[in-house]
GROMACS .gro file of C-alpha atoms in nm:
model
  375
    1MET     CA    1  -6.997  -8.043   0.248
    2ILE     CA    2  -7.103  -8.070   0.606
    3PRO     CA    3  -6.818  -7.936   0.823
    4GLN     CA    4  -6.616  -8.197   1.007
    5SER     CA    5  -6.519  -8.015   1.326
    6THR     CA    6  -6.609  -8.289   1.573
    7GLN     CA    7  -6.330  -8.538   1.623
    8ILE     CA    8  -6.435  -8.899   1.561
    9PRO     CA    9  -6.191  -9.191   1.522
   10ALA     CA   10  -6.107  -9.227   1.155
   11SER     CA   11  -6.218  -9.590   1.158
   12LEU     CA   12  -6.571  -9.483   1.246
   13ILE     CA   13  -6.612  -9.216   0.978
   14PRO     CA   14  -6.769  -9.368   0.665
   15PRO     CA   15  -6.662  -9.282   0.311
   16GLU     CA   16  -6.961  -9.054   0.255
   17PHE     CA   17  -6.788  -8.771   0.447
   18SER     CA   18  -6.572  -8.577   0.204
   19THR     CA   19  -6.433  -8.229   0.169
   20ALA     CA   20  -6.515  -7.960  -0.083
   21SER     CA   21  -6.183  -8.021  -0.253
   22ASP     CA   22  -6.283  -8.382  -0.323
   23VAL     CA   23  -6.553  -8.261  -0.558
   24GLN     CA   24  -6.324  -8.030  -0.748
   25THR     CA   25  -6.022  -8.255  -0.796
   26SER     CA   26  -5.990  -8.548  -1.033
   27GLN     CA   27  -6.100  -8.879  -0.885
   28PRO     CA   28  -5.954  -9.228  -0.938
   29PRO     CA   29  -6.165  -9.467  -1.146
   30VAL     CA   30  -6.478  -9.585  -0.965
   31PRO     CA   31  -6.452  -9.956  -0.873
   32PRO     CA   32  -6.703 -10.168  -1.071
   33GLU     CA   33  -6.877 -10.283  -0.750
   34LEU     CA   34  -6.927  -9.922  -0.635
   35LYS     CA   35  -7.036  -9.821  -0.986
   36GLN     CA   36  -7.311 -10.082  -0.961
   37LEU     CA   37  -7.454  -9.914  -0.650
   38GLN     CA   38  -7.407  -9.572  -0.808
   39ASP     CA   39  -7.606  -9.681  -1.113
   40SER     CA   40  -7.873  -9.833  -0.889
   41PHE     CA   41  -7.916  -9.499  -0.711
   42ALA     CA   42  -7.928  -9.313  -1.042
   43ASP     CA   43  -8.200  -9.554  -1.162
   44ARG     CA   44  -8.395  -9.474  -0.846
   45LEU     CA   45  -8.376  -9.102  -0.917
   46SER     CA   46  -8.507  -9.159  -1.268
   47ALA     CA   47  -8.785  -9.382  -1.135
   48ALA     CA   48  -8.886  -9.118  -0.878
   49LYS     CA   49  -8.909  -8.847  -1.145
   50SER     CA   50  -9.108  -9.078  -1.371
   51GLU     CA   51  -9.356  -9.178  -1.100
   52LEU     CA   52  -9.407  -8.817  -0.990
   53SER     CA   53  -9.467  -8.701  -1.348
   54LYS     CA   54  -9.742  -8.964  -1.380
   55ASN     CA   55  -9.910  -8.851  -1.056
   56PRO     CA   56  -9.932  -8.469  -1.039
   57GLU     CA   57 -10.155  -8.487  -0.729
   58ALA     CA   58  -9.892  -8.682  -0.535
   59GLN     CA   59  -9.618  -8.454  -0.663
   60GLN     CA   60  -9.805  -8.145  -0.543
   61ALA     CA   61  -9.883  -8.293  -0.200
   62LEU     CA   62  -9.528  -8.414  -0.144
   63THR     CA   63  -9.377  -8.089  -0.271
   64GLU     CA   64  -9.582  -7.894  -0.016
   65ALA     CA   65  -9.487  -8.130   0.270
   66LEU     CA   66  -9.125  -8.218   0.192
   67VAL     CA   67  -9.003  -7.915  -0.002
   68ASP     CA   68  -9.203  -7.597   0.055
   69ARG     CA   69  -9.213  -7.627   0.434
   70PHE     CA   70  -8.834  -7.604   0.450
   71GLY     CA   71  -8.845  -7.267   0.274
   72ILE     CA   72  -8.528  -7.324   0.071
   73PHE     CA   73  -8.667  -7.231  -0.270
   74ARG     CA   74  -8.867  -6.937  -0.394
   75ASP     CA   75  -9.199  -6.989  -0.567
   76SER     CA   76  -9.068  -6.856  -0.896
   77GLU     CA   77  -9.077  -7.060  -1.216
   78SER     CA   78  -8.696  -7.076  -1.213
   79ASP     CA   79  -8.705  -7.283  -0.895
   80ARG     CA   80  -8.949  -7.540  -1.029
   81GLU     CA   81  -8.668  -7.768  -1.144
   82ASN     CA   82  -8.489  -7.727  -0.810
   83LYS     CA   83  -8.802  -7.841  -0.626
   84GLU     CA   84  -8.847  -8.142  -0.854
   85ASN     CA   85  -8.483  -8.242  -0.809
   86PHE     CA   86  -8.501  -8.201  -0.431
   87LEU     CA   87  -8.812  -8.417  -0.407
   88SER     CA   88  -8.662  -8.684  -0.633
   89ILE     CA   89  -8.350  -8.708  -0.416
   90ALA     CA   90  -8.560  -8.717  -0.097
   91LEU     CA   91  -8.753  -9.016  -0.233
   92ALA     CA   92  -8.450  -9.195  -0.379
   93GLN     CA   93  -8.239  -9.170  -0.063
   94CYS     CA   94  -8.520  -9.334   0.137
   95ASN     CA   95  -8.596  -9.614  -0.111
   96LEU     CA   96  -8.938  -9.464  -0.187
   97ALA     CA   97  -8.900  -9.409  -0.560
   98ASP     CA   98  -9.168  -9.656  -0.671
   99GLN     CA   99  -9.546  -9.625  -0.675
  100GLY     CA  100  -9.596  -9.818  -0.351
  101GLY     CA  101  -9.349  -9.611  -0.151
  102ILE     CA  102  -9.486  -9.283  -0.286
  103GLU     CA  103  -9.842  -9.387  -0.200
  104ILE     CA  104  -9.752  -9.463   0.164
  105LEU     CA  105  -9.561  -9.136   0.194
  106GLN     CA  106  -9.857  -8.949   0.049
  107GLN     CA  107 -10.085  -9.113   0.305
  108VAL     CA  108  -9.848  -9.008   0.585
  109VAL     CA  109  -9.839  -8.640   0.488
  110SER     CA  110 -10.215  -8.640   0.425
  111LEU     CA  111 -10.284  -8.783   0.772
  112GLN     CA  112 -10.046  -8.532   0.932
  113ASN     CA  113 -10.243  -8.251   0.771
  114GLN     CA  114 -10.579  -8.402   0.870
  115ILE     CA  115 -10.474  -8.443   1.233
  116SER     CA  116 -10.337  -8.089   1.252
  117THR     CA  117 -10.662  -7.949   1.113
  118PHE     CA  118 -10.869  -8.170   1.347
  119VAL     CA  119 -10.673  -8.055   1.654
  120LYS     CA  120 -10.694  -7.686   1.558
  121LYS     CA  121 -11.072  -7.719   1.528
  122GLY     CA  122 -11.097  -7.884   1.870
  123GLY     CA  123 -11.189  -8.231   1.747
  124ALA     CA  124 -11.274  -8.515   1.985
  125SER     CA  125 -10.967  -8.667   2.151
  126GLU     CA  126 -11.079  -9.022   2.068
  127GLY     CA  127 -11.093  -8.942   1.697
  128ILE     CA  128 -10.753  -8.774   1.711
  129GLN     CA  129 -10.596  -9.073   1.886
  130ASN     CA  130 -10.741  -9.313   1.628
  131GLU     CA  131 -10.595  -9.108   1.346
  132GLU     CA  132 -10.260  -9.085   1.525
  133HIS     CA  133 -10.254  -9.462   1.576
  134LEU     CA  134 -10.304  -9.509   1.202
  135LEU     CA  135 -10.035  -9.250   1.129
  136GLU     CA  136  -9.790  -9.419   1.365
  137ASN     CA  137  -9.837  -9.753   1.186
  138LEU     CA  138  -9.791  -9.592   0.845
  139GLU     CA  139  -9.473  -9.418   0.961
  140LYS     CA  140  -9.336  -9.751   1.084
  141ASP     CA  141  -9.412  -9.903   0.742
  142LEU     CA  142  -9.235  -9.610   0.581
  143GLY     CA  143  -8.931  -9.658   0.805
  144SER     CA  144  -8.919 -10.030   0.727
  145ILE     CA  145  -8.921  -9.963   0.351
  146SER     CA  146  -8.662  -9.688   0.388
  147ARG     CA  147  -8.421  -9.912   0.580
  148LYS     CA  148  -8.450 -10.209   0.343
  149ASP     CA  149  -8.166 -10.108   0.115
  150ASN     CA  150  -7.917 -10.042   0.399
  151ASN     CA  151  -7.781 -10.391   0.343
  152GLU     CA  152  -7.787 -10.384  -0.038
  153ARG     CA  153  -7.432 -10.485  -0.125
  154SER     CA  154  -7.203 -10.491  -0.423
  155GLY     CA  155  -6.871 -10.651  -0.341
  156SER     CA  156  -6.736 -10.482  -0.029
  157PHE     CA  157  -6.962 -10.178  -0.075
  158SER     CA  158  -7.309 -10.126   0.073
  159MET     CA  159  -7.582  -9.877  -0.011
  160GLY     CA  160  -7.623  -9.788   0.355
  161VAL     CA  161  -7.269  -9.651   0.365
  162GLU     CA  162  -7.233  -9.509   0.014
  163ARG     CA  163  -7.577  -9.353  -0.029
  164GLN     CA  164  -7.495  -9.015   0.125
  165GLY     CA  165  -7.203  -8.978  -0.114
  166PHE     CA  166  -7.437  -9.034  -0.408
  167VAL     CA  167  -7.679  -8.776  -0.266
  168GLU     CA  168  -7.405  -8.517  -0.229
  169GLN     CA  169  -7.283  -8.576  -0.585
  170HIS     CA  170  -7.627  -8.489  -0.721
  171VAL     CA  171  -7.666  -8.191  -0.488
  172GLU     CA  172  -7.336  -8.055  -0.621
  173GLU     CA  173  -7.449  -8.110  -0.981
  174TRP     CA  174  -7.807  -7.989  -0.959
  175PHE     CA  175  -7.820  -7.695  -0.717
  176PRO     CA  176  -7.654  -7.351  -0.714
  177GLU     CA  177  -7.378  -7.307  -0.459
  178ASP     CA  178  -7.575  -7.071  -0.234
  179LEU     CA  179  -7.847  -7.335  -0.181
  180ARG     CA  180  -7.640  -7.652  -0.147
  181GLN     CA  181  -7.583  -7.648   0.228
  182SER     CA  182  -7.951  -7.584   0.305
  183VAL     CA  183  -8.050  -7.860   0.063
  184LYS     CA  184  -7.809  -8.107   0.225
  185ASP     CA  185  -7.926  -8.015   0.576
  186ALA     CA  186  -8.292  -8.067   0.486
  187LEU     CA  187  -8.228  -8.396   0.303
  188ILE     CA  188  -8.035  -8.538   0.600
  189LEU     CA  189  -8.317  -8.447   0.838
  190LEU     CA  190  -8.579  -8.596   0.605
  191LYS     CA  191  -8.379  -8.916   0.570
  192ASN     CA  192  -8.353  -8.945   0.948
  193GLN     CA  193  -8.727  -8.887   0.991
  194MET     CA  194  -8.836  -9.134   0.725
  195THR     CA  195  -8.594  -9.412   0.816
  196SER     CA  196  -8.668  -9.384   1.188
  197GLY     CA  197  -9.046  -9.378   1.145
  198ALA     CA  198  -9.082  -9.025   1.279
  199ASP     CA  199  -9.313  -8.742   1.178
  200ILE     CA  200  -9.201  -8.543   0.874
  201GLY     CA  201  -9.121  -8.174   0.873
  202PRO     CA  202  -8.861  -7.907   0.959
  203LEU     CA  203  -8.755  -7.857   1.319
  204PRO     CA  204  -8.860  -7.520   1.465
  205LYS     CA  205  -8.591  -7.266   1.549
  206PHE     CA  206  -8.662  -7.282   1.923
  207ILE     CA  207  -8.564  -7.651   1.908
  208THR     CA  208  -8.261  -7.636   1.677
  209ASP     CA  209  -8.097  -7.370   1.894
  210ARG     CA  210  -8.092  -7.600   2.202
  211LYS     CA  211  -7.758  -7.703   2.350
  212PHE     CA  212  -7.656  -8.028   2.517
  213GLY     CA  213  -7.612  -8.022   2.894
  214LYS     CA  214  -7.958  -7.952   3.037
  215ALA     CA  215  -8.218  -8.227   3.083
  216GLN     CA  216  -8.509  -7.998   2.991
  217ASP     CA  217  -8.347  -7.893   2.662
  218LEU     CA  218  -8.272  -8.255   2.578
  219ALA     CA  219  -8.628  -8.368   2.654
  220HIS     CA  220  -8.781  -8.106   2.423
  221PHE     CA  221  -8.525  -8.177   2.152
  222ALA     CA  222  -8.609  -8.550   2.171
  223ILE     CA  223  -8.983  -8.482   2.145
  224TYR     CA  224  -8.954  -8.259   1.839
  225LEU     CA  225  -8.698  -8.485   1.672
  226LYS     CA  226  -8.967  -8.753   1.667
  227SER     CA  227  -9.271  -8.525   1.624
  228PRO     CA  228  -9.175  -8.191   1.465
  229ASN     CA  229  -9.535  -8.097   1.384
  230HIS     CA  230  -9.684  -7.902   1.675
  231PHE     CA  231 -10.040  -8.034   1.643
  232VAL     CA  232  -9.955  -8.401   1.586
  233PHE     CA  233  -9.889  -8.649   1.870
  234THR     CA  234  -9.935  -8.375   2.130
  235LYS     CA  235 -10.063  -8.623   2.391
  236ALA     CA  236  -9.772  -8.860   2.327
  237GLY     CA  237  -9.530  -8.569   2.350
  238GLY     CA  238  -9.674  -8.466   2.685
  239GLU     CA  239  -9.646  -8.822   2.815
  240PHE     CA  240  -9.284  -8.841   2.695
  241LEU     CA  241  -9.206  -8.517   2.877
  242LEU     CA  242  -9.349  -8.660   3.199
  243LYS     CA  243  -9.128  -8.968   3.159
  244SER     CA  244  -8.818  -8.768   3.067
  245SER     CA  245  -8.697  -8.728   3.426
  246GLU     CA  246  -8.700  -9.105   3.464
  247LEU     CA  247  -8.520  -9.147   3.131
  248GLU     CA  248  -8.262  -8.887   3.232
  249GLN     CA  249  -8.177  -9.079   3.550
  250HIS     CA  250  -8.203  -9.430   3.404
  251PHE     CA  251  -7.832  -9.512   3.429
  252VAL     CA  252  -7.766  -9.341   3.763
  253LYS     CA  253  -7.692  -9.610   4.023
  254ASN     CA  254  -7.827  -9.873   3.784
  255ASP     CA  255  -7.740 -10.201   3.954
  256GLN     CA  256  -7.817 -10.391   3.632
  257LEU     CA  257  -7.533 -10.240   3.431
  258SER     CA  258  -7.280 -10.507   3.525
  259THR     CA  259  -7.530 -10.775   3.422
  260VAL     CA  260  -7.611 -10.604   3.093
  261LEU     CA  261  -7.242 -10.554   3.013
  262ALA     CA  262  -7.133 -10.903   3.120
  263GLY     CA  263  -6.983 -11.096   2.828
  264LYS     CA  264  -6.978 -10.782   2.611
  265ILE     CA  265  -6.667 -10.618   2.758
  266PRO     CA  266  -6.364 -10.755   2.949
  267GLU     CA  267  -6.395 -10.769   3.328
  268ASP     CA  268  -6.086 -10.553   3.377
  269LYS     CA  269  -6.259 -10.267   3.194
  270MET     CA  270  -6.598 -10.307   3.359
  271GLU     CA  271  -6.552 -10.062   3.648
  272LYS     CA  272  -6.440  -9.769   3.434
  273VAL     CA  273  -6.719  -9.825   3.183
  274ILE     CA  274  -6.984  -9.842   3.456
  275GLN     CA  275  -6.849  -9.521   3.609
  276ALA     CA  276  -6.878  -9.345   3.273
  277LEU     CA  277  -7.237  -9.465   3.229
  278SER     CA  278  -7.359  -9.411   3.586
  279ARG     CA  279  -7.467  -9.051   3.549
  280PRO     CA  280  -7.760  -8.848   3.411
  281VAL     CA  281  -7.793  -8.878   3.035
  282SER     CA  282  -7.745  -8.504   2.976
  283GLU     CA  283  -7.409  -8.526   3.154
  284MET     CA  284  -7.270  -8.821   2.954
  285SER     CA  285  -7.003  -8.793   2.689
  286THR     CA  286  -7.101  -8.874   2.331
  287GLU     CA  287  -6.902  -9.197   2.350
  288ALA     CA  288  -7.091  -9.302   2.663
  289LEU     CA  289  -7.424  -9.215   2.498
  290VAL     CA  290  -7.342  -9.437   2.200
  291LEU     CA  291  -7.256  -9.732   2.425
  292ALA     CA  292  -7.568  -9.671   2.635
  293ALA     CA  293  -7.784  -9.683   2.321
  294ILE     CA  294  -7.618 -10.002   2.197
  295ILE     CA  295  -7.680 -10.191   2.524
  296THR     CA  296  -8.039 -10.065   2.554
  297HIS     CA  297  -8.294 -10.321   2.432
  298SER     CA  298  -8.509 -10.223   2.135
  299SER     CA  299  -8.823 -10.276   2.345
  300GLN     CA  300  -8.731  -9.965   2.547
  301GLU     CA  301  -8.841  -9.728   2.270
  302ASN     CA  302  -8.860  -9.411   2.479
  303LEU     CA  303  -8.512  -9.461   2.623
  304LYS     CA  304  -8.374  -9.541   2.276
  305SER     CA  305  -8.527  -9.218   2.139
  306TYR     CA  306  -8.394  -9.015   2.431
  307LEU     CA  307  -8.041  -9.152   2.390
  308LYS     CA  308  -8.042  -9.099   2.013
  309ALA     CA  309  -8.154  -8.740   2.058
  310ALA     CA  310  -7.882  -8.694   2.319
  311GLN     CA  311  -7.614  -8.819   2.078
  312ILE     CA  312  -7.731  -8.580   1.806
  313LEU     CA  313  -7.760  -8.281   2.040
  314SER     CA  314  -7.420  -8.355   2.196
  315LEU     CA  315  -7.249  -8.370   1.856
  316LYS     CA  316  -7.440  -8.063   1.741
  317THR     CA  317  -7.327  -7.866   2.046
  318GLN     CA  318  -6.963  -7.975   2.014
  319ALA     CA  319  -6.959  -7.884   1.644
  320GLN     CA  320  -7.076  -7.531   1.721
  321LYS     CA  321  -6.816  -7.497   1.995
  322ASP     CA  322  -6.552  -7.584   1.738
  323ASP     CA  323  -6.707  -7.358   1.474
  324PRO     CA  324  -6.929  -7.082   1.621
  325GLU     CA  325  -7.026  -6.976   1.267
  326LEU     CA  326  -7.200  -7.307   1.204
  327SER     CA  327  -7.578  -7.266   1.162
  328ASP     CA  328  -7.815  -7.460   1.386
  329ASN     CA  329  -7.964  -7.654   1.093
  330THR     CA  330  -7.623  -7.756   0.962
  331ALA     CA  331  -7.506  -7.853   1.310
  332VAL     CA  332  -7.816  -8.070   1.363
  333ALA     CA  333  -7.760  -8.238   1.026
  334LEU     CA  334  -7.397  -8.296   1.115
  335GLY     CA  335  -7.504  -8.444   1.450
  336ILE     CA  336  -7.743  -8.684   1.278
  337GLU     CA  337  -7.484  -8.804   1.028
  338ARG     CA  338  -7.204  -8.841   1.281
  339SER     CA  339  -7.424  -9.020   1.529
  340ASP     CA  340  -7.523  -9.269   1.259
  341ALA     CA  341  -7.160  -9.307   1.152
  342MET     CA  342  -7.039  -9.380   1.504
  343VAL     CA  343  -7.306  -9.642   1.571
  344ARG     CA  344  -7.263  -9.801   1.227
  345GLY     CA  345  -6.888  -9.822   1.278
  346HIS     CA  346  -6.931 -10.016   1.602
  347TYR     CA  347  -7.181 -10.262   1.455
  348LYS     CA  348  -6.952 -10.315   1.156
  349SER     CA  349  -6.689 -10.450   1.395
  350GLY     CA  350  -6.913 -10.747   1.477
  351ALA     CA  351  -6.903 -10.676   1.851
  352ALA     CA  352  -7.077 -10.341   1.886
  353ALA     CA  353  -7.078 -10.310   2.265
  354HIS     CA  354  -6.713 -10.414   2.294
  355SER     CA  355  -6.611 -10.169   2.021
  356ALA     CA  356  -6.814  -9.884   2.176
  357ALA     CA  357  -6.667  -9.957   2.520
  358ASP     CA  358  -6.313  -9.946   2.380
  359THR     CA  359  -6.385  -9.611   2.214
  360LEU     CA  360  -6.531  -9.480   2.539
  361LEU     CA  361  -6.226  -9.589   2.740
  362LYS     CA  362  -5.990  -9.431   2.487
  363SER     CA  363  -6.183  -9.103   2.518
  364LEU     CA  364  -6.126  -9.114   2.896
  365THR     CA  365  -5.750  -9.160   2.856
  366PRO     CA  366  -5.560  -8.834   2.787
  367LEU     CA  367  -5.343  -8.835   2.476
  368PRO     CA  368  -4.967  -8.794   2.538
  369GLU     CA  369  -4.975  -8.431   2.421
  370ASP     CA  370  -5.268  -8.360   2.654
  371MET     CA  371  -5.080  -8.510   2.949
  372ALA     CA  372  -4.779  -8.293   2.871
  373THR     CA  373  -5.004  -7.987   2.875
  374MET     CA  374  -5.152  -8.090   3.210
  375ALA     CA  375  -4.812  -8.148   3.371
   0.00000   0.00000   0.00000
């Protein structure tokens, strides 16, 4: 399981986070409503394997892009089944187990390869930009398909919340113990990339080892989180880097904060919340970053991306402070999952900004035991 060293309010941690002992001990009977979602996910896995077996060309292309590039498995015959299982889970968790989803994903990885080759050969910038525009649209389509089942419900259960638990069950069943953590880390990153409409691929080591606290580190982390492939979207990455200073300072002395927050949080809490938000992004607490992202309009795509990257990097950094033995890839995966869990928990309340503001204010108030230590 992904370590749980970062402290998040229990109400915001979804059921998919479990401990290793949960897998080994006997479990109570699965509620019929949850079993329905579990069966639906299992059907998806079977459908993914069936579709891939009927299209060896797609299977080969997707294996190279989604499996081999992460370097988890050897190229021996014994790892063939591991690769097939990994790819099937990657497709199932992103709602891409049918022919249409697989075709779009295949187009995405094919275009990524074409653009990389074109750039390396010094192709014309106009041609590269045209290809990147097409790729961007395809990635958005992919993200839209991948997010569709987030609201699939069965009773009080939803696929968006339970899906990671289903993924982990199959990882535990299908992969040897020494590979499980690497498999989980890669699947979480792939899910984040596909559902968010980002480029697809592993993050380079010089990005995963970044820490939260410096604007330059955050800017580069944000760029590679969206575009991990060095030769794809290079112009857009450069433009984002130029804008990063503005993004970093967006909330400093922002005289619109009171207007944006009006009606979302009580007036008596307004001043403290504004104080917590009125600072550079790389100096905000995780709780402040979550609230900042919630109150930021979806039309501000660059700021949204910057804040999301900041949440992930902040949680990643805190996790490694708590557990210095934690690998960078595992810490990034943990940051992604916990960031999603925190945001999802606030939206589940029905008043996301209010809920996030309350959590932020609680984080600013020392616990009784902390106050005793300070005295």
